[in-house]
């Protein structure tokens, strides 16, 4: 007679079988995701392989290679997929308003408070976006007297004199920090006003210190972003995977930003004497927050104390200035790198820029800049900026979302896959922008792909900038849907102003571009953090 199996042994056996089913049989054969091509043999049963790729700074290249081999939808883990298509891809996920993954608040929270970018759910995001989106509309930017005055001061009092000195010295210099400085000055002056914003162009020591603080943290982003629980667990045991000085750098950046917040508040309380000192975005956000706090609307999500409200405003605006200066500075360094390799294209751009009235000249005594509408209408300048944002998107990495509880279908026609709720899904601009069926020779920087030549009556032929059709649909430099970059118009505005200021009267040539390749990161600056150029006056 067979002896009964002891209860502990039976429990262990059942637990083992349950684990085999849950972690092997179900994900490999029964999960709806099992029908999606796996980017790696372990993808169905473990996320460790893609986590390691992220840790090793090769996530973008790995995902791109998987799409090249396997198609529009690939499986990255037991509960994660990547999409690389418009229909059934970014239209469904981002146009459909899927909620954000908790990856965002893990990394993009300031002062202990979430901001619009790091809010997971749509409702608080929509409330915050309604408060400030009007200040970033193209119409507002192009008609803003404050921004016009700020731009004139930054270009004519800070940037052009600096360019003139650099050109006369005939010495090579690293242009990347200067681009970071001027984009920071543009953004913070629009946020806080000229007197309260930064002046990194003229304050070299402050510029170098801030950029050191900002960039030194980059290699330590993995743990708080991808493995926050593991990080906390290791620290509980006394193992520091992120040095304490990273936290010190974050605190110093927050303190620096709070100084500008306080300056803007003083201007707002005492009144604006000079239109350039208008804290446009701060005033709009602070006024909207006060109004929302006093509202009895049922849509109100919280009733913050004055100090909490102050920190929420600071968190929001720190996110805006960080994203606004970093991404535009990265884009500009690649734009200048590509133009520096093409002297004839520089000449063509200069001829176009000289049609502006008034042109942006170092010696100009004009109190005005050319109309932003005229700058925005220049076809070659448009094409150069558009193509740089395509090939060298400053944020080329995945934008994680979570599929809704009801599930969804992902993939193009004939290649659809059912994906259940709660699955992490994402697309990345790096791959969308390298679709050879949409962009001929996708690895080549070719601004002419955005230009068409057409007849213009008796005037003969003219060139027109065109952003439409499949190329426009696959272009994803600022994301799409309700969560796309709120500051995209300001980014384009400042980049065009800066390019016009440089190439109207100067030429650039490369002295040293070692390390110009983009980092394989969510935000992707040059690996070497430099581009050594020579500037010559025309």
Coordinates of C-alpha atoms in Angstrom, one line a residue:
X1 CA 0.0 0.0 0.0
X2 CA 1.5 3.4 -1.1
X3 CA 2.2 5.8 1.7
X4 CA 0.4 9.2 1.4
X5 CA 2.5 12.1 0.4
X6 CA 3.3 14.3 3.4
X7 CA 1.5 17.6 3.4
X8 CA 4.7 19.8 3.3
X9 CA 6.0 17.8 0.3
X10 CA 2.6 18.0 -1.4
X11 CA 2.5 21.8 -0.8
X12 CA 6.0 22.2 -2.2
X13 CA 5.1 20.1 -5.3
X14 CA 2.0 22.1 -6.0
X15 CA 3.9 25.4 -5.5
X16 CA 6.6 24.2 -7.9
X17 CA 3.9 23.2 -10.5
X18 CA 2.2 26.6 -10.1
X19 CA 5.5 28.4 -10.6
X20 CA 6.2 26.4 -13.7
X21 CA 2.8 27.2 -15.1
X22 CA 2.9 30.9 -14.2
X23 CA 6.5 31.7 -15.1
X24 CA 7.1 29.2 -18.0
X25 CA 4.1 27.5 -19.6
X26 CA 1.7 30.5 -19.5
X27 CA 4.1 33.2 -20.8
X28 CA 5.6 30.9 -23.4
X29 CA 2.5 29.3 -24.8
X30 CA -0.8 30.6 -23.4
X31 CA -0.4 34.4 -22.9
X32 CA -1.8 36.6 -25.7
X33 CA 1.7 38.1 -25.9
X34 CA 3.1 34.6 -26.8
X35 CA 2.0 35.3 -30.4
X36 CA 4.1 38.4 -30.6
X37 CA 7.7 37.9 -31.9
X38 CA 10.2 37.9 -29.0
X39 CA 13.1 40.2 -29.3
X40 CA 15.2 37.8 -27.2
X41 CA 14.9 34.1 -26.3
X42 CA 14.3 35.1 -22.7
X43 CA 11.8 37.8 -23.4
X44 CA 8.8 35.6 -22.8
X45 CA 9.8 34.6 -19.3
X46 CA 12.0 37.4 -18.0
X47 CA 12.7 41.1 -18.3
X48 CA 16.2 40.8 -17.1
X49 CA 17.7 40.8 -20.5
X50 CA 16.1 44.2 -21.6
X51 CA 16.9 45.6 -18.1
X52 CA 20.5 44.6 -18.7
X53 CA 20.5 46.4 -22.1
X54 CA 19.2 49.5 -20.4
X55 CA 21.9 49.2 -17.7
X56 CA 24.5 48.8 -20.5
X57 CA 23.3 51.9 -22.4
X58 CA 22.3 50.0 -25.6
X59 CA 18.5 49.9 -25.3
X60 CA 17.7 52.0 -28.3
X61 CA 20.0 50.0 -30.7
X62 CA 18.7 46.7 -29.3
X63 CA 15.0 47.6 -29.8
X64 CA 15.7 49.0 -33.2
X65 CA 17.5 45.9 -34.3
X66 CA 14.5 43.8 -33.0
X67 CA 12.1 45.8 -35.1
X68 CA 14.3 45.5 -38.1
X69 CA 14.4 41.7 -37.7
X70 CA 10.9 40.9 -36.5
X71 CA 8.5 43.6 -37.6
X72 CA 6.3 46.4 -36.2
X73 CA 5.5 44.8 -32.8
X74 CA 8.0 43.0 -30.7
X75 CA 7.9 41.5 -27.2
X76 CA 10.5 42.8 -24.8
X77 CA 9.4 41.0 -21.6
X78 CA 6.6 38.9 -20.1
X79 CA 4.6 42.1 -19.8
X80 CA 6.2 44.5 -22.2
X81 CA 6.0 45.2 -25.9
X82 CA 7.5 47.8 -28.3
X83 CA 5.7 49.2 -31.4
X84 CA 7.2 50.8 -34.5
X85 CA 4.3 51.8 -36.7
X86 CA 1.8 54.6 -37.0
X87 CA -1.6 52.8 -37.6
X88 CA -2.0 50.3 -34.7
X89 CA 1.1 51.9 -33.1
X90 CA 1.5 55.5 -32.0
X91 CA -2.0 56.4 -33.1
X92 CA -3.5 53.7 -30.9
X93 CA -1.1 54.1 -27.9
X94 CA -0.5 57.8 -27.8
X95 CA -3.4 59.2 -29.8
X96 CA -5.6 56.8 -27.7
X97 CA -4.5 58.4 -24.5
X98 CA -3.0 55.3 -22.8
X99 CA -1.9 56.2 -19.2
X100 CA 1.7 56.7 -18.5
X101 CA 3.9 54.0 -16.8
X102 CA 5.2 54.6 -13.3
X103 CA 8.7 54.9 -14.9
X104 CA 8.0 58.7 -15.2
X105 CA 7.5 59.7 -11.5
X106 CA 10.4 57.5 -10.6
X107 CA 12.7 59.9 -12.3
X108 CA 11.0 63.2 -13.3
X109 CA 9.7 64.4 -9.9
X110 CA 11.1 67.6 -8.4
X111 CA 10.9 68.9 -4.8
X112 CA 9.0 65.7 -4.0
X113 CA 6.1 66.7 -6.3
X114 CA 5.0 65.4 -9.6
X115 CA 4.6 67.7 -12.6
X116 CA 2.7 67.6 -15.8
X117 CA 5.3 65.3 -17.4
X118 CA 5.5 62.9 -14.6
X119 CA 1.8 62.6 -13.8
X120 CA 0.6 59.1 -14.6
X121 CA -3.1 59.6 -15.0
X122 CA -4.8 61.8 -17.5
X123 CA -7.1 63.9 -15.3
X124 CA -4.5 65.8 -13.3
X125 CA -2.4 66.1 -16.4
X126 CA -5.3 67.7 -18.3
X127 CA -6.1 70.1 -15.5
X128 CA -2.5 71.3 -15.3
X129 CA -2.1 71.5 -19.1
X130 CA -5.2 73.7 -19.4
X131 CA -3.5 76.1 -17.0
X132 CA -0.4 76.8 -19.2
X133 CA -0.8 75.4 -22.7
X134 CA -1.9 78.8 -24.1
X135 CA 1.4 80.4 -23.2
X136 CA 3.2 77.9 -25.5
X137 CA 0.9 78.2 -28.5
X138 CA 2.6 79.4 -31.7
X139 CA 0.1 82.3 -31.9
X140 CA 1.0 83.5 -28.4
X141 CA 4.8 83.1 -28.9
X142 CA 4.8 85.0 -32.2
X143 CA 2.8 87.9 -30.8
X144 CA 4.4 88.0 -27.3
X145 CA 5.9 91.5 -26.6
X146 CA 7.7 90.0 -23.6
X147 CA 9.3 87.2 -25.6
X148 CA 10.3 89.6 -28.4
X149 CA 12.0 91.9 -25.9
X150 CA 13.7 89.0 -24.2
X151 CA 14.9 87.5 -27.5
X152 CA 16.3 90.8 -28.6
X153 CA 18.3 91.2 -25.4
X154 CA 19.6 87.7 -25.4
X155 CA 20.7 87.8 -29.0
X156 CA 22.0 91.4 -29.3
X157 CA 23.4 92.0 -25.8
X158 CA 24.7 88.5 -25.0
X159 CA 25.0 86.1 -27.9
X160 CA 26.1 88.1 -30.9
X161 CA 28.9 90.0 -29.0
X162 CA 30.1 86.6 -27.7
X163 CA 30.1 85.2 -31.3
X164 CA 32.0 88.3 -32.5
X165 CA 34.7 87.8 -29.9
X166 CA 35.1 84.1 -30.7
X167 CA 35.3 84.8 -34.4
X168 CA 38.0 87.5 -33.9
X169 CA 40.1 85.2 -31.7
X170 CA 40.4 82.6 -34.5
X171 CA 40.6 80.0 -31.8
X172 CA 38.6 76.7 -31.7
X173 CA 36.0 76.4 -28.9
X174 CA 33.5 73.9 -27.7
X175 CA 30.1 75.2 -28.9
X176 CA 27.9 72.7 -27.0
X177 CA 28.1 74.5 -23.7
X178 CA 27.3 77.8 -25.4
X179 CA 24.2 76.3 -27.1
X180 CA 23.1 74.9 -23.7
X181 CA 23.6 78.3 -22.2
X182 CA 21.6 80.3 -24.7
X183 CA 18.7 77.8 -24.8
X184 CA 18.6 77.9 -21.0
X185 CA 18.5 81.7 -21.1
X186 CA 15.7 81.7 -23.7
X187 CA 13.6 79.2 -21.7
X188 CA 14.1 80.7 -18.2
X189 CA 13.6 84.3 -19.4
X190 CA 10.2 83.3 -20.9
X191 CA 9.3 81.3 -17.8
X192 CA 10.5 83.9 -15.2
X193 CA 11.2 87.1 -17.0
X194 CA 14.6 88.6 -18.1
X195 CA 15.6 90.0 -14.8
X196 CA 14.7 86.7 -12.9
X197 CA 15.9 84.2 -15.5
X198 CA 19.4 82.9 -16.1
X199 CA 22.3 84.5 -17.8
X200 CA 24.5 81.6 -18.5
X201 CA 25.9 83.1 -21.7
X202 CA 27.7 85.9 -19.8
X203 CA 28.3 84.1 -16.5
X204 CA 30.8 81.5 -17.6
X205 CA 31.6 80.2 -14.1
X206 CA 27.9 79.7 -13.3
X207 CA 27.3 78.1 -16.7
X208 CA 30.1 75.6 -16.2
X209 CA 29.0 74.8 -12.7
X210 CA 25.4 74.2 -13.6
X211 CA 26.2 72.1 -16.6
X212 CA 28.6 70.0 -14.5
X213 CA 25.8 69.4 -11.9
X214 CA 23.3 68.6 -14.7
X215 CA 25.4 66.2 -16.7
X216 CA 27.3 64.4 -13.9
X217 CA 24.1 62.6 -12.8
X218 CA 23.4 61.0 -16.2
X219 CA 25.1 57.7 -15.7
X220 CA 23.2 57.1 -12.4
X221 CA 19.7 57.5 -13.8
X222 CA 19.3 53.7 -14.4
X223 CA 18.6 52.7 -10.8
X224 CA 15.9 55.2 -9.8
X225 CA 14.3 55.0 -13.3
X226 CA 14.2 51.3 -13.9
X227 CA 14.9 49.6 -10.5
X228 CA 13.6 51.9 -7.8
X229 CA 12.5 49.0 -5.5
X230 CA 15.8 47.2 -5.9
X231 CA 17.6 50.5 -5.2
X232 CA 15.6 51.1 -2.0
X233 CA 16.2 47.5 -1.0
X234 CA 20.0 47.7 -1.5
X235 CA 20.2 51.0 0.3
X236 CA 18.3 49.4 3.2
X237 CA 21.2 46.9 3.4
X238 CA 23.8 49.8 3.2
X239 CA 24.7 49.3 -0.5
X240 CA 24.6 52.7 -2.3
X241 CA 24.1 52.2 -6.0
X242 CA 23.7 56.0 -6.5
X243 CA 26.3 58.2 -4.8
X244 CA 25.1 60.7 -2.3
X245 CA 26.6 63.6 -4.4
X246 CA 23.9 62.9 -7.0
X247 CA 21.3 63.8 -4.5
X248 CA 23.3 66.9 -3.6
X249 CA 23.5 67.9 -7.3
X250 CA 19.7 67.5 -7.5
X251 CA 19.2 69.7 -4.5
X252 CA 21.5 72.4 -5.8
X253 CA 19.6 72.5 -9.1
X254 CA 16.3 72.7 -7.2
X255 CA 17.7 75.6 -5.1
X256 CA 18.9 77.4 -8.2
X257 CA 15.5 77.1 -9.8
X258 CA 13.7 78.2 -6.7
X259 CA 15.7 81.4 -6.8
X260 CA 14.2 82.2 -10.2
X261 CA 10.8 81.3 -8.9
X262 CA 11.1 83.7 -6.0
X263 CA 12.4 86.4 -8.4
X264 CA 9.5 86.0 -10.7
X265 CA 7.1 86.1 -7.7
X266 CA 8.6 89.4 -6.5
X267 CA 8.2 90.9 -10.0
X268 CA 4.6 89.7 -10.1
X269 CA 3.8 91.3 -6.8
X270 CA 5.5 94.6 -7.4
X271 CA 4.5 95.0 -11.0
X272 CA 6.4 94.9 -14.3
X273 CA 8.3 98.0 -15.3
X274 CA 10.0 96.6 -18.4
X275 CA 8.0 94.2 -20.6
X276 CA 11.1 92.0 -20.9
X277 CA 10.9 91.2 -17.2
X278 CA 7.4 89.7 -17.5
X279 CA 7.4 86.2 -16.0
X280 CA 5.0 84.9 -18.7
X281 CA 4.7 81.2 -17.8
X282 CA 5.2 81.6 -14.1
X283 CA 2.5 84.3 -13.9
X284 CA 0.0 82.2 -15.8
X285 CA 0.7 79.1 -13.8
X286 CA 0.7 80.8 -10.4
X287 CA -2.6 82.7 -11.2
X288 CA -4.2 79.5 -12.5
X289 CA -3.2 77.5 -9.4
X290 CA -4.6 80.2 -7.0
X291 CA -7.8 80.3 -9.0
X292 CA -8.1 76.5 -8.9
X293 CA -7.4 76.4 -5.2
X294 CA -10.3 78.8 -4.5
X295 CA -12.6 77.0 -6.9
X296 CA -15.4 74.7 -5.6
X297 CA -15.4 72.8 -8.9
X298 CA -16.1 69.1 -8.5
X299 CA -13.2 68.5 -11.0
X300 CA -10.7 69.9 -8.4
X301 CA -8.2 67.1 -7.5
X302 CA -6.6 68.7 -4.4
X303 CA -6.5 71.7 -2.2
X304 CA -2.8 72.4 -1.6
X305 CA -1.4 74.6 1.2
X306 CA 0.5 77.7 0.0
X307 CA 3.9 76.0 0.5
X308 CA 2.7 72.9 -1.4
X309 CA 1.4 75.0 -4.2
X310 CA 4.8 76.8 -4.3
X311 CA 6.6 73.5 -4.6
X312 CA 4.2 72.3 -7.3
X313 CA 4.8 75.4 -9.3
X314 CA 8.6 75.0 -8.9
X315 CA 8.4 71.4 -9.8
X316 CA 6.5 72.2 -13.0
X317 CA 8.8 75.0 -14.1
X318 CA 12.0 73.1 -13.3
X319 CA 10.8 70.4 -15.6
X320 CA 10.1 72.9 -18.3
X321 CA 13.5 74.6 -18.1
X322 CA 15.4 71.2 -17.9
X323 CA 13.6 69.8 -20.9
X324 CA 13.6 73.1 -22.8
X325 CA 17.3 73.8 -22.6
X326 CA 18.6 70.3 -22.8
X327 CA 16.7 69.1 -25.9
X328 CA 17.2 72.3 -27.9
X329 CA 20.9 72.4 -27.1
X330 CA 21.3 68.8 -28.2
X331 CA 19.4 69.5 -31.5
X332 CA 21.4 72.6 -32.2
X333 CA 24.8 70.9 -31.7
X334 CA 23.9 68.3 -34.3
X335 CA 22.4 70.9 -36.7
X336 CA 25.7 72.9 -36.5
X337 CA 27.7 69.7 -36.9
X338 CA 25.8 68.8 -40.1
X339 CA 26.0 72.3 -41.5
X340 CA 29.7 72.6 -40.7
X341 CA 30.3 69.7 -43.1
X342 CA 28.4 71.5 -45.9
X343 CA 29.8 75.0 -46.6
X344 CA 27.6 75.4 -49.7
X345 CA 24.5 74.7 -47.7
X346 CA 25.7 77.3 -45.2
X347 CA 25.9 79.8 -48.0
X348 CA 22.4 79.0 -49.2
X349 CA 21.0 79.4 -45.7
X350 CA 22.8 82.7 -45.3
X351 CA 21.3 84.0 -48.5
X352 CA 17.8 83.0 -47.2
X353 CA 18.5 84.6 -43.8
X354 CA 19.6 87.9 -45.4
X355 CA 16.1 88.3 -46.8
X356 CA 14.7 88.9 -43.3
X357 CA 13.9 92.5 -42.4
X358 CA 15.7 93.4 -40.4
X359 CA 18.4 90.7 -40.6
X360 CA 20.0 89.5 -37.4
X361 CA 23.3 91.3 -37.6
X362 CA 25.9 91.9 -34.8
X363 CA 26.2 95.6 -35.8
X364 CA 22.4 96.2 -36.1
X365 CA 21.0 99.2 -34.2
X366 CA 17.5 98.1 -34.9
X367 CA 15.4 97.8 -31.7
X368 CA 13.5 94.9 -33.3
X369 CA 14.1 91.4 -34.5
X370 CA 12.6 90.1 -37.7
X371 CA 9.0 88.9 -37.3
X372 CA 8.9 85.3 -35.9
X373 CA 6.3 84.6 -38.6
X374 CA 8.8 85.5 -41.4
X375 CA 11.5 83.4 -39.7
X376 CA 9.1 80.5 -39.4
X377 CA 8.2 80.7 -43.1
X378 CA 11.8 80.3 -44.4
X379 CA 11.8 77.0 -46.3
X380 CA 15.5 76.0 -46.1
X381 CA 15.7 76.9 -42.4
X382 CA 12.5 74.8 -41.7
X383 CA 13.9 71.9 -43.6
X384 CA 17.3 72.0 -41.8
X385 CA 15.6 72.0 -38.4
X386 CA 13.0 69.4 -39.3
X387 CA 15.7 67.0 -40.7
X388 CA 17.9 67.5 -37.6
X389 CA 15.0 66.6 -35.3
X390 CA 14.4 63.5 -37.4
X391 CA 17.9 62.1 -37.6
X392 CA 19.1 63.4 -34.2
X393 CA 16.0 63.5 -32.1
X394 CA 17.1 64.8 -28.6
X395 CA 14.7 62.3 -27.0
X396 CA 15.0 59.2 -29.2
X397 CA 14.2 56.7 -26.4
X398 CA 11.0 54.7 -25.6
X399 CA 8.0 56.6 -24.1
X400 CA 6.4 54.0 -21.8
X401 CA 2.6 53.7 -21.6
X402 CA 0.3 51.0 -20.1
X403 CA -2.4 49.3 -22.1
X404 CA -6.0 49.9 -20.8
X405 CA -7.8 47.3 -18.7
X406 CA -9.9 46.4 -21.7
X407 CA -6.9 45.5 -23.8
X408 CA -6.2 46.6 -27.3
X409 CA -4.9 45.6 -30.7
X410 CA -1.5 46.7 -31.8
X411 CA 0.2 46.4 -35.2
X412 CA -0.7 47.3 -38.8
X413 CA -3.2 45.8 -41.0
X414 CA -2.7 42.0 -41.3
X415 CA -0.2 42.1 -38.5
X416 CA -2.4 42.9 -35.5
X417 CA -1.9 41.4 -32.1
X418 CA -4.2 41.4 -29.2
X419 CA -2.6 42.8 -26.1
X420 CA -4.3 42.5 -22.7
X421 CA -4.5 45.3 -20.1
X422 CA -1.7 46.4 -17.8
X423 CA 1.1 45.7 -20.4
X424 CA 3.9 48.2 -20.7
X425 CA 4.1 49.4 -24.3
X426 CA 6.2 52.0 -26.0
X427 CA 7.5 53.5 -29.2
X428 CA 10.8 55.2 -29.8
X429 CA 11.5 58.1 -32.2
X430 CA 14.9 56.5 -33.0
X431 CA 13.2 53.7 -34.9
X432 CA 10.2 55.6 -36.3
X433 CA 12.6 58.1 -37.9
X434 CA 14.7 55.3 -39.5
X435 CA 12.0 53.6 -41.5
X436 CA 13.5 53.2 -45.0
X437 CA 10.1 52.8 -46.6
X438 CA 9.2 56.4 -45.4
X439 CA 12.5 58.2 -45.4
X440 CA 14.9 57.3 -48.3
X441 CA 18.4 56.7 -47.0
X442 CA 17.1 57.2 -43.4
X443 CA 20.6 57.3 -41.9
X444 CA 21.6 60.3 -44.1
X445 CA 21.0 64.0 -43.1
X446 CA 19.1 65.3 -46.1
X447 CA 17.1 68.5 -45.5
X448 CA 16.1 68.5 -49.2
X449 CA 13.7 65.6 -48.5
X450 CA 11.4 68.3 -46.9
X451 CA 11.6 70.7 -49.9
X452 CA 9.8 70.8 -53.2
X453 CA 10.5 73.0 -56.2
X454 CA 7.5 74.5 -57.9
X455 CA 6.5 77.1 -60.5
X456 CA 5.6 80.6 -59.2
X457 CA 4.2 82.3 -62.2
X458 CA 6.5 85.0 -63.7
X459 CA 8.9 84.7 -60.8
X460 CA 10.0 81.3 -62.0
X461 CA 10.7 78.4 -59.7
X462 CA 10.6 78.6 -55.9
X463 CA 11.3 76.2 -53.1
X464 CA 8.7 75.3 -50.6
X465 CA 8.9 73.5 -47.3
X466 CA 6.5 70.5 -47.2
X467 CA 5.7 68.4 -44.1
X468 CA 2.9 66.1 -45.0
X469 CA 2.0 62.6 -46.0
X470 CA 3.8 59.6 -44.5
X471 CA 7.0 61.5 -43.6
X472 CA 4.9 63.9 -41.4
X473 CA 3.0 61.0 -39.8
X474 CA 6.1 59.1 -38.9
X475 CA 7.9 62.2 -37.6
X476 CA 7.8 62.0 -33.9
X477 CA 10.4 64.3 -32.4
X478 CA 7.9 65.8 -29.9
X479 CA 5.6 62.8 -29.4
X480 CA 1.9 62.9 -30.2
X481 CA -1.5 62.9 -28.7
X482 CA -2.6 64.7 -25.5
X483 CA 0.8 64.1 -23.8
X484 CA 3.0 65.5 -26.6
X485 CA 5.6 68.1 -25.7
X486 CA 3.8 71.2 -24.5
X487 CA 6.9 73.4 -25.3
X488 CA 7.5 72.2 -28.9
X489 CA 6.6 75.6 -30.3
X490 CA 9.0 77.5 -28.0
X491 CA 11.8 74.9 -28.8
X492 CA 11.3 75.6 -32.6
X493 CA 11.1 79.3 -32.0
X494 CA 14.4 79.6 -30.1
X495 CA 16.3 77.2 -32.3
X496 CA 15.4 79.2 -35.4
X497 CA 16.4 82.4 -33.7
X498 CA 19.7 81.0 -32.7
X499 CA 20.5 79.5 -36.1
X500 CA 19.6 82.8 -37.7
X501 CA 21.9 84.7 -35.4
X502 CA 24.8 82.4 -36.1
X503 CA 24.6 81.9 -39.9
X504 CA 23.5 85.3 -41.0
X505 CA 27.1 86.6 -40.4
X506 CA 29.3 83.7 -39.5
X507 CA 30.5 80.4 -40.8
X508 CA 31.3 77.3 -38.8
X509 CA 33.9 74.6 -39.4
X510 CA 34.7 71.5 -37.4
X511 CA 38.0 71.2 -35.6
X512 CA 37.3 68.2 -33.5
X513 CA 34.1 66.1 -33.5
X514 CA 35.4 63.0 -31.7
X515 CA 32.5 61.7 -29.5
X516 CA 29.8 63.4 -31.6
X517 CA 27.8 60.1 -31.7
X518 CA 24.6 60.3 -29.7
X519 CA 24.4 58.4 -26.4
X520 CA 22.1 55.4 -26.3
X521 CA 19.8 57.0 -23.7
X522 CA 16.3 58.4 -23.3
X523 CA 17.7 61.9 -23.7
X524 CA 20.7 61.6 -26.1
X525 CA 23.5 64.2 -26.1
X526 CA 26.9 63.6 -27.8
X527 CA 28.9 60.9 -26.1
X528 CA 31.9 63.4 -25.8
X529 CA 29.7 66.3 -24.6
X530 CA 31.6 68.5 -27.1
X531 CA 31.9 69.8 -30.6
X532 CA 35.0 71.9 -31.3
X533 CA 34.4 74.4 -34.0
X534 CA 36.0 77.5 -35.5
X535 CA 33.8 80.6 -36.1
X536 CA 34.6 83.0 -38.9
X537 CA 32.8 86.3 -39.7
X538 CA 31.6 86.6 -43.3

